[in-house]
Coordinates of C-alpha atoms in Angstrom, one line a residue:
M196 CA 85.4 143.0 -66.3
A197 CA 85.1 146.7 -65.8
T198 CA 86.6 148.4 -62.8
F199 CA 84.5 149.4 -59.8
K200 CA 84.8 153.1 -60.7
T201 CA 83.6 152.4 -64.2
R202 CA 80.8 150.2 -63.0
L203 CA 79.5 152.8 -60.6
S204 CA 79.8 155.5 -63.2
Q205 CA 77.7 153.5 -65.7
I206 CA 75.0 152.8 -63.2
S207 CA 74.9 156.4 -62.0
K208 CA 74.2 157.7 -65.6
K209 CA 70.9 155.8 -65.5
N210 CA 70.0 155.9 -61.8
G211 CA 71.6 159.0 -60.4
K212 CA 74.4 159.4 -57.9
I213 CA 72.8 158.3 -54.6
I214 CA 74.4 155.6 -52.5
L215 CA 72.1 154.3 -49.8
A216 CA 73.8 154.1 -46.4
N217 CA 71.7 151.2 -45.0
D218 CA 73.0 151.9 -41.5
Y219 CA 70.3 150.6 -39.2
D220 CA 71.0 150.4 -35.5
S221 CA 72.4 147.0 -34.7
S222 CA 69.5 146.3 -32.3
E223 CA 67.2 146.5 -35.2
K224 CA 65.5 143.1 -35.9
N225 CA 65.3 141.5 -39.3
L226 CA 68.3 143.4 -40.7
T227 CA 68.7 141.2 -43.7
T228 CA 65.0 141.4 -44.6
K229 CA 64.8 145.2 -44.3
T230 CA 68.0 145.6 -46.3
I231 CA 66.8 143.5 -49.1
Q232 CA 63.5 145.2 -49.1
N233 CA 65.2 148.6 -49.3
I234 CA 67.1 147.4 -52.4
K235 CA 64.0 146.1 -54.1
T236 CA 62.0 149.3 -53.3
L237 CA 64.7 151.9 -53.9
Y238 CA 67.0 150.5 -56.6
P239 CA 65.7 152.7 -59.4
Y240 CA 67.0 155.8 -57.6
L241 CA 70.3 154.3 -56.4
C242 CA 73.7 153.4 -57.9
G243 CA 75.0 151.6 -54.8
I244 CA 74.4 150.6 -51.2
K245 CA 76.9 151.0 -48.3
L246 CA 76.9 148.6 -45.4
N247 CA 78.6 149.8 -42.2
F248 CA 80.7 147.7 -39.8
H249 CA 78.0 147.7 -37.1
L250 CA 75.5 146.3 -39.6
L251 CA 77.8 143.6 -40.8
L252 CA 78.8 142.2 -37.5
P253 CA 75.4 140.7 -36.5
L254 CA 75.0 139.0 -39.9
S255 CA 76.2 135.7 -41.1
F256 CA 78.3 135.0 -44.2
K257 CA 75.1 133.6 -45.9
E258 CA 73.1 136.7 -45.0
I259 CA 75.7 139.2 -46.2
S260 CA 76.2 137.3 -49.4
K261 CA 72.5 137.3 -50.1
I262 CA 72.3 141.0 -49.6
N263 CA 75.2 141.6 -52.1
K264 CA 73.7 139.1 -54.6
T265 CA 70.4 140.9 -54.4
A266 CA 72.0 144.3 -54.9
H267 CA 73.9 143.0 -58.0
N268 CA 70.7 141.5 -59.4
Y269 CA 69.1 144.9 -59.2
G270 CA 72.2 146.5 -60.8
L271 CA 73.7 148.1 -57.7
Q272 CA 77.3 148.2 -56.5
T273 CA 78.0 147.4 -52.8
I274 CA 80.5 149.0 -50.5
A275 CA 81.8 147.6 -47.2
D276 CA 82.3 150.6 -44.9
I277 CA 84.7 149.2 -42.3
K278 CA 87.3 151.9 -42.2
L279 CA 90.0 149.3 -42.9
N280 CA 93.3 150.2 -41.4
D281 CA 96.0 147.7 -40.6
I282 CA 99.3 146.2 -41.9
G283 CA 99.5 145.0 -45.5
N284 CA 98.9 141.3 -44.9
T285 CA 95.9 141.9 -42.6
N286 CA 94.4 144.3 -45.1
K287 CA 94.9 141.7 -47.9
V288 CA 93.3 138.9 -45.9
T289 CA 90.4 141.2 -44.9
T290 CA 89.6 142.3 -48.4
K291 CA 89.8 138.7 -49.6
H292 CA 87.0 137.8 -47.3
L293 CA 85.0 140.9 -48.3
W294 CA 85.4 140.0 -52.0
N295 CA 84.2 136.5 -51.3
L296 CA 81.1 138.0 -49.6
G297 CA 80.4 139.8 -52.9
F298 CA 81.4 143.4 -52.1
D299 CA 82.6 145.7 -54.9
A300 CA 84.6 148.1 -52.8
V301 CA 85.9 148.9 -49.3
I302 CA 86.3 152.1 -47.4
A303 CA 89.7 152.4 -45.8
N304 CA 91.5 154.7 -43.4
P305 CA 94.7 156.1 -44.9
I306 CA 96.3 156.5 -41.5
M307 CA 97.7 153.0 -42.2
G308 CA 100.4 154.8 -44.2
L309 CA 101.1 155.3 -47.9
D310 CA 103.0 152.0 -48.6
S311 CA 100.2 149.9 -47.0
L312 CA 97.6 151.9 -48.9
K313 CA 99.4 151.4 -52.2
Q314 CA 99.5 147.6 -51.5
L315 CA 95.8 147.6 -50.7
V316 CA 94.9 149.5 -53.9
K317 CA 97.1 147.3 -56.0
S318 CA 95.7 144.0 -54.7
S319 CA 92.1 145.3 -54.9
H320 CA 92.4 146.5 -58.4
K321 CA 93.7 143.1 -59.5
E322 CA 90.3 141.8 -58.5
N323 CA 88.5 144.7 -60.2
K324 CA 87.4 145.9 -56.8
G325 CA 87.5 149.5 -55.5
V326 CA 89.1 151.3 -52.6
I327 CA 87.7 154.5 -51.1
T328 CA 89.7 156.3 -48.5
L329 CA 88.7 158.8 -45.7
C330 CA 89.7 162.4 -46.3
H331 CA 87.4 164.3 -44.0
M332 CA 84.3 163.0 -42.2
S333 CA 80.9 164.6 -41.7
A334 CA 80.6 164.7 -37.9
P335 CA 81.4 168.1 -36.3
E336 CA 84.2 166.7 -34.2
A337 CA 86.0 165.6 -37.4
K338 CA 87.7 169.0 -37.4
L339 CA 89.6 168.0 -34.2
S340 CA 91.5 165.4 -36.2
Y341 CA 91.2 165.9 -39.9
D342 CA 92.0 169.6 -39.6
M343 CA 95.0 169.1 -37.4
E344 CA 98.2 170.9 -38.6
I345 CA 100.9 168.4 -39.3
K346 CA 104.4 168.7 -40.7
M347 CA 105.8 166.2 -43.2
G348 CA 108.3 168.1 -45.2
K349 CA 105.8 171.0 -45.3
S350 CA 103.1 172.3 -42.9
Q351 CA 99.6 171.2 -43.9
K352 CA 96.4 169.8 -42.5
L353 CA 95.8 166.1 -42.1
Y354 CA 93.1 165.9 -44.7
Q355 CA 95.4 167.6 -47.2
L356 CA 98.0 164.8 -46.7
F357 CA 95.2 162.2 -47.0
L358 CA 94.2 163.7 -50.3
D359 CA 97.8 163.7 -51.6
W360 CA 98.1 160.0 -50.6
A361 CA 94.8 159.2 -52.2
I362 CA 96.0 160.7 -55.5
T363 CA 99.4 159.1 -55.3
S364 CA 98.1 155.6 -54.5
K365 CA 95.4 155.9 -57.2
V366 CA 92.4 155.1 -55.0
D367 CA 89.0 155.1 -56.6
G368 CA 87.6 157.8 -54.4
I369 CA 87.7 159.7 -51.1
V370 CA 85.1 160.4 -48.4
V371 CA 84.5 164.1 -47.6
G372 CA 81.6 165.0 -45.4
A373 CA 78.7 167.0 -46.9
T374 CA 79.0 169.3 -43.9
F375 CA 82.3 170.7 -45.2
P376 CA 81.5 171.9 -48.7
E377 CA 84.6 174.2 -48.7
I378 CA 86.8 171.1 -48.3
I379 CA 85.0 169.3 -51.0
Q380 CA 85.7 172.2 -53.3
Y381 CA 89.4 172.2 -52.3
C382 CA 89.7 168.4 -53.0
H383 CA 87.8 168.6 -56.3
K384 CA 90.0 171.5 -57.5
K385 CA 93.2 169.6 -56.6
A386 CA 92.2 166.1 -57.6
G387 CA 90.1 166.8 -60.7
S388 CA 89.0 163.7 -62.4
K389 CA 91.7 161.5 -60.8
L390 CA 89.3 160.3 -58.1
D391 CA 85.6 160.5 -57.1
I392 CA 84.3 162.3 -54.1
F393 CA 81.8 160.5 -51.9
S394 CA 79.9 162.7 -49.4
P395 CA 77.9 161.4 -46.4
G396 CA 76.0 163.7 -44.1
I397 CA 73.1 164.9 -46.4
G398 CA 70.0 166.0 -44.6
T399 CA 70.0 164.6 -41.1
Q400 CA 73.5 165.8 -40.3
G401 CA 72.9 169.2 -42.1
G402 CA 74.6 168.7 -45.4
S403 CA 72.9 170.1 -48.6
A404 CA 72.9 167.9 -51.7
K405 CA 72.7 171.0 -53.9
N406 CA 75.7 172.7 -52.2
V407 CA 78.0 169.7 -52.2
L408 CA 77.2 168.8 -55.8
S409 CA 78.0 172.3 -56.8
A410 CA 81.3 172.1 -54.8
G411 CA 82.4 169.0 -56.7
T412 CA 80.9 165.9 -55.0
D413 CA 80.4 162.9 -57.3
Y414 CA 78.3 160.7 -55.1
L415 CA 75.9 161.4 -52.3
I416 CA 75.9 158.9 -49.4
V417 CA 72.5 159.1 -47.8
G418 CA 71.2 157.0 -44.9
R419 CA 68.8 158.2 -42.2
T420 CA 67.4 160.9 -44.4
I421 CA 66.0 158.1 -46.6
I422 CA 65.4 155.1 -44.4
N423 CA 63.8 157.0 -41.5
D424 CA 61.4 159.0 -43.7
K425 CA 57.8 157.9 -43.9
N426 CA 58.1 158.0 -47.7
P427 CA 61.6 156.9 -48.6
V428 CA 60.8 156.6 -52.3
S429 CA 59.8 160.2 -52.5
V430 CA 62.9 161.4 -50.8
S431 CA 65.1 159.2 -53.0
K432 CA 63.4 160.5 -56.1
E433 CA 64.0 164.1 -55.1
L434 CA 67.7 163.4 -54.3
Q435 CA 68.0 161.6 -57.6
L436 CA 66.8 164.6 -59.5
Q437 CA 69.2 166.8 -57.7
S438 CA 72.1 164.5 -58.6
F439 CA 71.2 164.5 -62.3
S440 CA 71.5 168.3 -62.2
K441 CA 75.2 168.3 -61.7

């Protein structure tokens, strides 16, 4: 079986590089039905779908498994966005449940430490699953934490350390918000082809698909810009075309 990184790349060559962030408010009714409908309607313009923590919590094992199975039937990869961050054994148990639910990858927080991150990547790759780690998020207040100056042998910013850890631990990709194209460019220049860059924050949060693709983003994570639009198919088509232009 191919790796997560390879599977996603293969799909993106046909469908473009858009990952749908199916992040409805948890108060939304019929979450499973709406999510499956999004997959069936938008799959020709997507390579994957991301399900956030707040969407997963109200759903049952059966409902989440059904969503993942539907996504796979339509050729998409699925990502559990739970910002996983704990000790090695807890991470291992958590990912075992995620893989049993049918997920292809997990988004993790590297603040867990390099050793725990290496363990997570190693155990996940054994199952041909992927690990994507946070590097710099899209919200404006992200600068308060990810831009912090730290000193671990040398003076650097936190996101720079997280990038180094991502490369060292051989994660499949990093998250860098579309609202910080200069940081995307820095990460792309340093990491090259060693890992993929996933950028949320397109549209609603102010990020430009064209700008971040030019800066080095590999995959656009798009949520409200698509699901809240009156014509989500049209928006998805437009973003798909932009992603092919890279």
